[in-house]
Coordinates of C-alpha atoms in Angstrom, one line a residue:
R1 CA 124.3 107.8 99.8
Q2 CA 120.5 107.8 101.0
W3 CA 117.4 109.4 99.7
C4 CA 117.9 113.3 100.9
G5 CA 114.6 115.6 100.7
R6 CA 116.4 118.3 100.1
L7 CA 118.2 117.3 96.8
G8 CA 115.3 115.1 96.0
K9 CA 117.4 112.1 94.9
V10 CA 120.2 109.6 96.8
D11 CA 123.1 111.3 97.3
N12 CA 125.6 111.6 100.0
C13 CA 124.0 113.3 102.8
Q14 CA 122.8 113.2 106.8
V15 CA 118.9 112.5 107.1
G16 CA 117.2 113.5 110.4
V17 CA 114.3 112.5 111.9
F18 CA 112.4 115.6 113.8
A19 CA 109.7 116.5 116.0
V20 CA 108.0 119.7 115.8
L21 CA 105.4 121.2 118.2
G22 CA 102.5 123.1 117.3
S23 CA 99.9 124.9 118.4
R24 CA 97.6 126.6 115.6
T25 CA 99.8 128.5 113.2
H26 CA 102.9 128.3 115.7
C27 CA 105.4 125.9 115.2
V28 CA 108.9 124.9 116.0
P29 CA 111.2 121.9 116.2
I30 CA 111.9 120.3 119.7
D31 CA 113.8 117.0 119.3
Y32 CA 115.8 115.5 116.1
R33 CA 117.7 112.1 115.6
L34 CA 120.3 111.4 113.5
F35 CA 119.5 108.2 111.3
L36 CA 122.1 105.8 110.7
P37 CA 121.9 103.9 107.9
E38 CA 122.6 100.3 108.4
E39 CA 125.9 100.2 106.3
W40 CA 127.4 102.8 109.1
V41 CA 126.0 100.2 112.2
Q42 CA 127.9 97.5 110.4
N43 CA 131.0 99.3 110.5
K44 CA 132.2 100.0 114.3
A45 CA 135.4 101.7 113.2
R46 CA 133.6 104.4 111.1
C47 CA 131.1 104.9 113.5
L48 CA 133.8 105.6 116.3
A49 CA 135.7 107.9 113.7
A50 CA 132.9 110.0 113.4
G51 CA 132.4 110.3 117.1
V52 CA 129.1 108.5 117.2
P53 CA 128.9 107.1 120.6
E54 CA 128.9 103.4 121.1
V55 CA 125.5 103.2 122.9
A56 CA 124.1 104.6 119.6
I57 CA 125.5 102.3 117.2
E58 CA 122.6 100.1 117.0
F59 CA 120.0 100.4 113.7
N60 CA 116.5 102.1 114.2
R61 CA 114.6 102.9 111.4
K62 CA 113.5 106.6 111.1
H63 CA 109.9 105.5 112.2
D64 CA 111.5 103.6 115.4
L65 CA 113.5 107.2 115.9
A66 CA 110.2 109.0 115.6
L67 CA 108.6 106.8 118.3
Q68 CA 111.4 107.2 120.7
M69 CA 110.5 111.4 120.2
V70 CA 107.4 110.7 121.3
I71 CA 108.1 108.3 124.1
A72 CA 110.7 111.1 125.2
S73 CA 108.3 114.0 124.8
R74 CA 105.9 112.4 127.0
A75 CA 108.3 111.9 129.7
R76 CA 109.2 115.0 129.4
G77 CA 105.7 116.1 130.2
V78 CA 105.1 117.8 126.4
R79 CA 102.0 118.3 125.7
F80 CA 100.0 117.6 122.6
N81 CA 96.6 116.4 121.4
W82 CA 97.4 114.1 118.4
I83 CA 100.8 113.1 116.1
G84 CA 101.0 114.4 112.5
C85 CA 102.9 112.7 110.0
D86 CA 103.6 112.4 106.2
G87 CA 103.3 109.4 103.9
F88 CA 106.4 108.0 104.2
Y89 CA 105.5 106.9 108.3
G90 CA 101.6 106.9 107.3
E91 CA 102.2 103.8 104.6
D92 CA 103.9 101.8 107.9
P93 CA 100.9 99.9 109.4
S94 CA 103.3 98.8 112.4
F95 CA 104.4 102.1 113.5
L96 CA 100.8 103.3 113.1
L97 CA 100.1 100.1 115.3
A98 CA 102.3 101.3 118.1
L99 CA 100.9 104.8 118.2
D100 CA 97.8 103.3 118.7
R101 CA 99.3 101.1 121.1
M102 CA 100.7 103.8 123.0
H103 CA 96.9 105.4 123.3
E104 CA 98.2 108.3 120.7
I105 CA 95.9 109.6 118.6
F106 CA 97.4 110.0 114.9
M107 CA 96.6 112.0 111.7
A108 CA 98.9 110.3 109.3
D109 CA 98.9 110.4 105.7
V110 CA 99.3 107.9 103.2
H111 CA 99.1 107.2 99.3
K112 CA 97.1 106.6 96.7
D113 CA 97.8 103.1 97.0
Q114 CA 96.9 102.1 100.3
H115 CA 94.8 99.3 100.7
I116 CA 91.5 100.0 102.7
Y117 CA 88.5 97.4 103.8
L118 CA 84.8 98.9 103.5
Q119 CA 83.9 95.6 105.5
D120 CA 85.6 93.9 108.4
P121 CA 87.8 91.8 106.9
D122 CA 87.3 89.3 110.3
P123 CA 90.7 87.3 109.5
I124 CA 90.7 83.7 110.3
V125 CA 92.7 80.4 109.3
P126 CA 90.9 78.7 106.3
P127 CA 89.7 75.0 107.3
A128 CA 91.9 72.5 106.2
K129 CA 90.9 70.8 102.8
P130 CA 90.6 66.9 102.9
G131 CA 93.3 65.2 101.2
K132 CA 94.8 68.5 99.9
G133 CA 98.3 69.7 101.2
R134 CA 99.2 71.2 104.5
K135 CA 96.9 72.2 107.0
P136 CA 96.7 76.0 106.5
S137 CA 98.0 78.4 109.3
R138 CA 98.0 81.7 107.6
L139 CA 95.4 84.5 108.3
K140 CA 92.5 85.2 105.0
A141 CA 90.3 88.3 104.8
Q142 CA 87.3 87.3 104.7
T143 CA 86.2 90.7 102.4
E144 CA 88.5 91.8 99.6
P145 CA 90.5 95.6 99.9
I146 CA 90.3 98.4 97.3
R147 CA 92.8 101.2 97.1
V148 CA 91.6 104.6 98.4
D149 CA 92.3 105.9 94.8
Q150 CA 90.3 103.8 93.4
W151 CA 87.2 104.0 95.9
V152 CA 87.6 108.0 95.9
R153 CA 86.9 107.7 92.0
Q154 CA 83.9 105.3 92.9
Q155 CA 82.1 108.5 95.1
P156 CA 79.8 110.4 94.0
D157 CA 79.9 114.2 93.9
E158 CA 77.2 114.9 96.5
A159 CA 79.4 112.5 98.7
W160 CA 81.9 115.4 99.3
R161 CA 81.6 117.7 101.8
R162 CA 83.2 121.9 101.1
L163 CA 84.7 122.9 104.4
T164 CA 86.4 126.1 105.1
I165 CA 89.7 125.3 107.4
R166 CA 91.6 128.3 107.8
D167 CA 92.1 132.0 107.0
T168 CA 95.2 132.3 104.2
T169 CA 96.6 135.6 102.8
K170 CA 94.0 135.3 100.0
G171 CA 91.5 134.7 101.8
K172 CA 89.6 131.5 103.0
L173 CA 90.8 128.3 103.0
R174 CA 88.2 126.1 101.4
V175 CA 88.1 122.3 100.9
N176 CA 86.6 119.3 99.5
I177 CA 86.7 116.7 102.1
L178 CA 85.6 112.8 101.6
H179 CA 85.0 110.8 105.0
Q180 CA 84.5 107.2 105.7
R181 CA 85.1 104.7 108.6
V182 CA 86.9 102.0 106.9
W183 CA 88.8 98.9 108.2
L184 CA 92.9 98.4 107.7
W185 CA 94.4 95.1 108.2
D186 CA 98.2 94.0 108.1
G187 CA 97.7 90.7 107.2
K188 CA 99.4 89.2 110.5
Q189 CA 97.0 90.8 113.3
K190 CA 94.1 88.8 114.3
Q191 CA 91.5 91.7 114.1
A192 CA 91.4 94.3 111.7
E193 CA 91.8 98.3 113.0
H194 CA 88.5 100.3 112.4
W195 CA 89.8 104.3 111.5
H196 CA 89.0 107.4 109.8
L197 CA 89.7 107.9 106.1
I198 CA 90.3 111.5 105.8
V199 CA 90.5 112.4 101.7
R200 CA 90.8 116.4 101.0
R201 CA 90.6 117.7 97.7
E202 CA 91.6 121.3 96.4
V203 CA 88.2 123.3 95.5
K204 CA 90.5 124.8 92.2
G205 CA 92.9 121.5 91.0
S206 CA 92.6 118.3 91.4
K207 CA 95.2 117.4 94.4
I208 CA 94.3 114.9 96.7
K209 CA 95.6 114.1 100.2
Y210 CA 94.5 110.5 101.4
T211 CA 94.9 110.4 105.4
L212 CA 94.4 108.0 108.1
S213 CA 92.7 108.5 111.6
N214 CA 92.4 106.7 115.2
A215 CA 90.6 109.4 116.4
P216 CA 87.4 108.7 118.0
A217 CA 84.8 107.6 116.2
G218 CA 82.7 110.5 117.2
T219 CA 85.1 113.1 115.9
A220 CA 83.5 115.8 113.7
L221 CA 84.1 116.0 110.4
K222 CA 85.1 119.7 110.9
R223 CA 87.9 118.7 113.1
L224 CA 89.3 115.9 111.3
A225 CA 89.5 118.3 108.7
Y226 CA 91.6 120.9 111.0
M227 CA 93.6 118.4 112.1
Q228 CA 94.5 116.9 108.8
A229 CA 95.4 120.8 107.6
Q230 CA 97.8 121.4 110.6
R231 CA 100.9 119.6 109.0
Y232 CA 100.8 122.8 106.7
W233 CA 102.6 124.5 109.5
V234 CA 104.7 122.0 110.4
E235 CA 106.2 122.2 106.8
R236 CA 106.4 125.8 106.9
S237 CA 108.4 125.4 110.1
F238 CA 111.1 123.6 108.3
Q239 CA 111.2 126.2 105.4
D240 CA 112.1 129.2 107.9
A241 CA 114.5 126.9 109.3
K242 CA 116.0 126.2 106.0
T243 CA 116.1 129.5 104.9
S244 CA 116.1 132.0 107.8
C245 CA 118.2 129.7 110.2
G246 CA 120.6 127.7 108.1
M247 CA 119.4 124.3 108.7
S248 CA 120.5 122.7 105.8
D249 CA 123.4 125.1 105.7
Y250 CA 126.1 123.5 107.1
Q251 CA 129.1 120.8 106.5
A252 CA 129.1 118.9 109.8
R253 CA 130.9 115.3 109.3
G254 CA 130.5 114.3 113.0
W255 CA 128.2 113.5 115.3
R256 CA 128.8 116.3 117.8
S257 CA 128.9 118.9 115.4
W258 CA 125.4 117.8 113.5
H259 CA 123.6 117.2 116.7
H260 CA 125.5 121.1 117.9
H261 CA 124.2 122.8 114.7
M262 CA 120.8 121.3 115.0
A263 CA 120.7 122.3 118.2
L264 CA 121.4 125.9 117.5
V265 CA 119.1 125.7 114.9
M266 CA 116.3 125.1 116.6
M267 CA 117.5 127.8 119.9
A268 CA 117.3 130.5 116.9
M269 CA 113.8 128.9 115.8
L270 CA 112.4 129.1 119.3
F271 CA 113.8 132.5 120.0
M272 CA 112.1 133.4 116.7
L273 CA 108.7 132.4 117.8
E274 CA 108.8 134.0 121.4
Q275 CA 109.2 137.2 119.4
L276 CA 106.4 136.8 117.4
V277 CA 104.3 135.9 119.8
S278 CA 105.5 138.5 122.0
G279 CA 105.5 141.1 119.6

């Protein structure tokens, strides 16, 4: 039993982590990993009975599997300019730091309770106070953080920029964008990271999306907004995979059968995309 995005609840299910390659409005999955919960990994006999290879019987977080696919894609010569991910991955500082250390540009959604620093927290170990307890050993920020949703509520209307992102079936997609360079600190690193915060608000409606990016400091706002919006096509590709190619319609209970099914789905998706482009 684990969280199933398809069902929107905890249930008996299999969870996969997927890598999707996109170019403008075209996207197709190119890699995938089956997530093994710790309960499974701790039961080797159960894994072997399900056909899990011995080399794969080790626990990896979904974030770890995602990083493995990034590394594997680069090793195969796959070309891409940045990596987009949803709030589940964006909320993990270690995942974002790993991508940054790999010199990968990311555009990672975060949740509304994400904490940011508007000034460099400049973490230091406080000096010891004479005669009062142990000598401090943990780093401490010199400035206070603030939640992204709280910061957004403090911004005046004129701080938002109206931008046209792309064409849709209903006309131009226009959104309001708020941008700020902010610092992120995980409480462990000796220095905070200085990244972009991109906030997107619907012109008609109140839905807000928060995103962090380590793109170069001089990246144009319109480019950042475009990069943020591109994950829409990734979500669309999964909708197509589930409705047209049977991605979620299977009863596989073994390692090999699950991987075979997903491989066939990906091949069907690639075929459909090639027919669309050539047609």
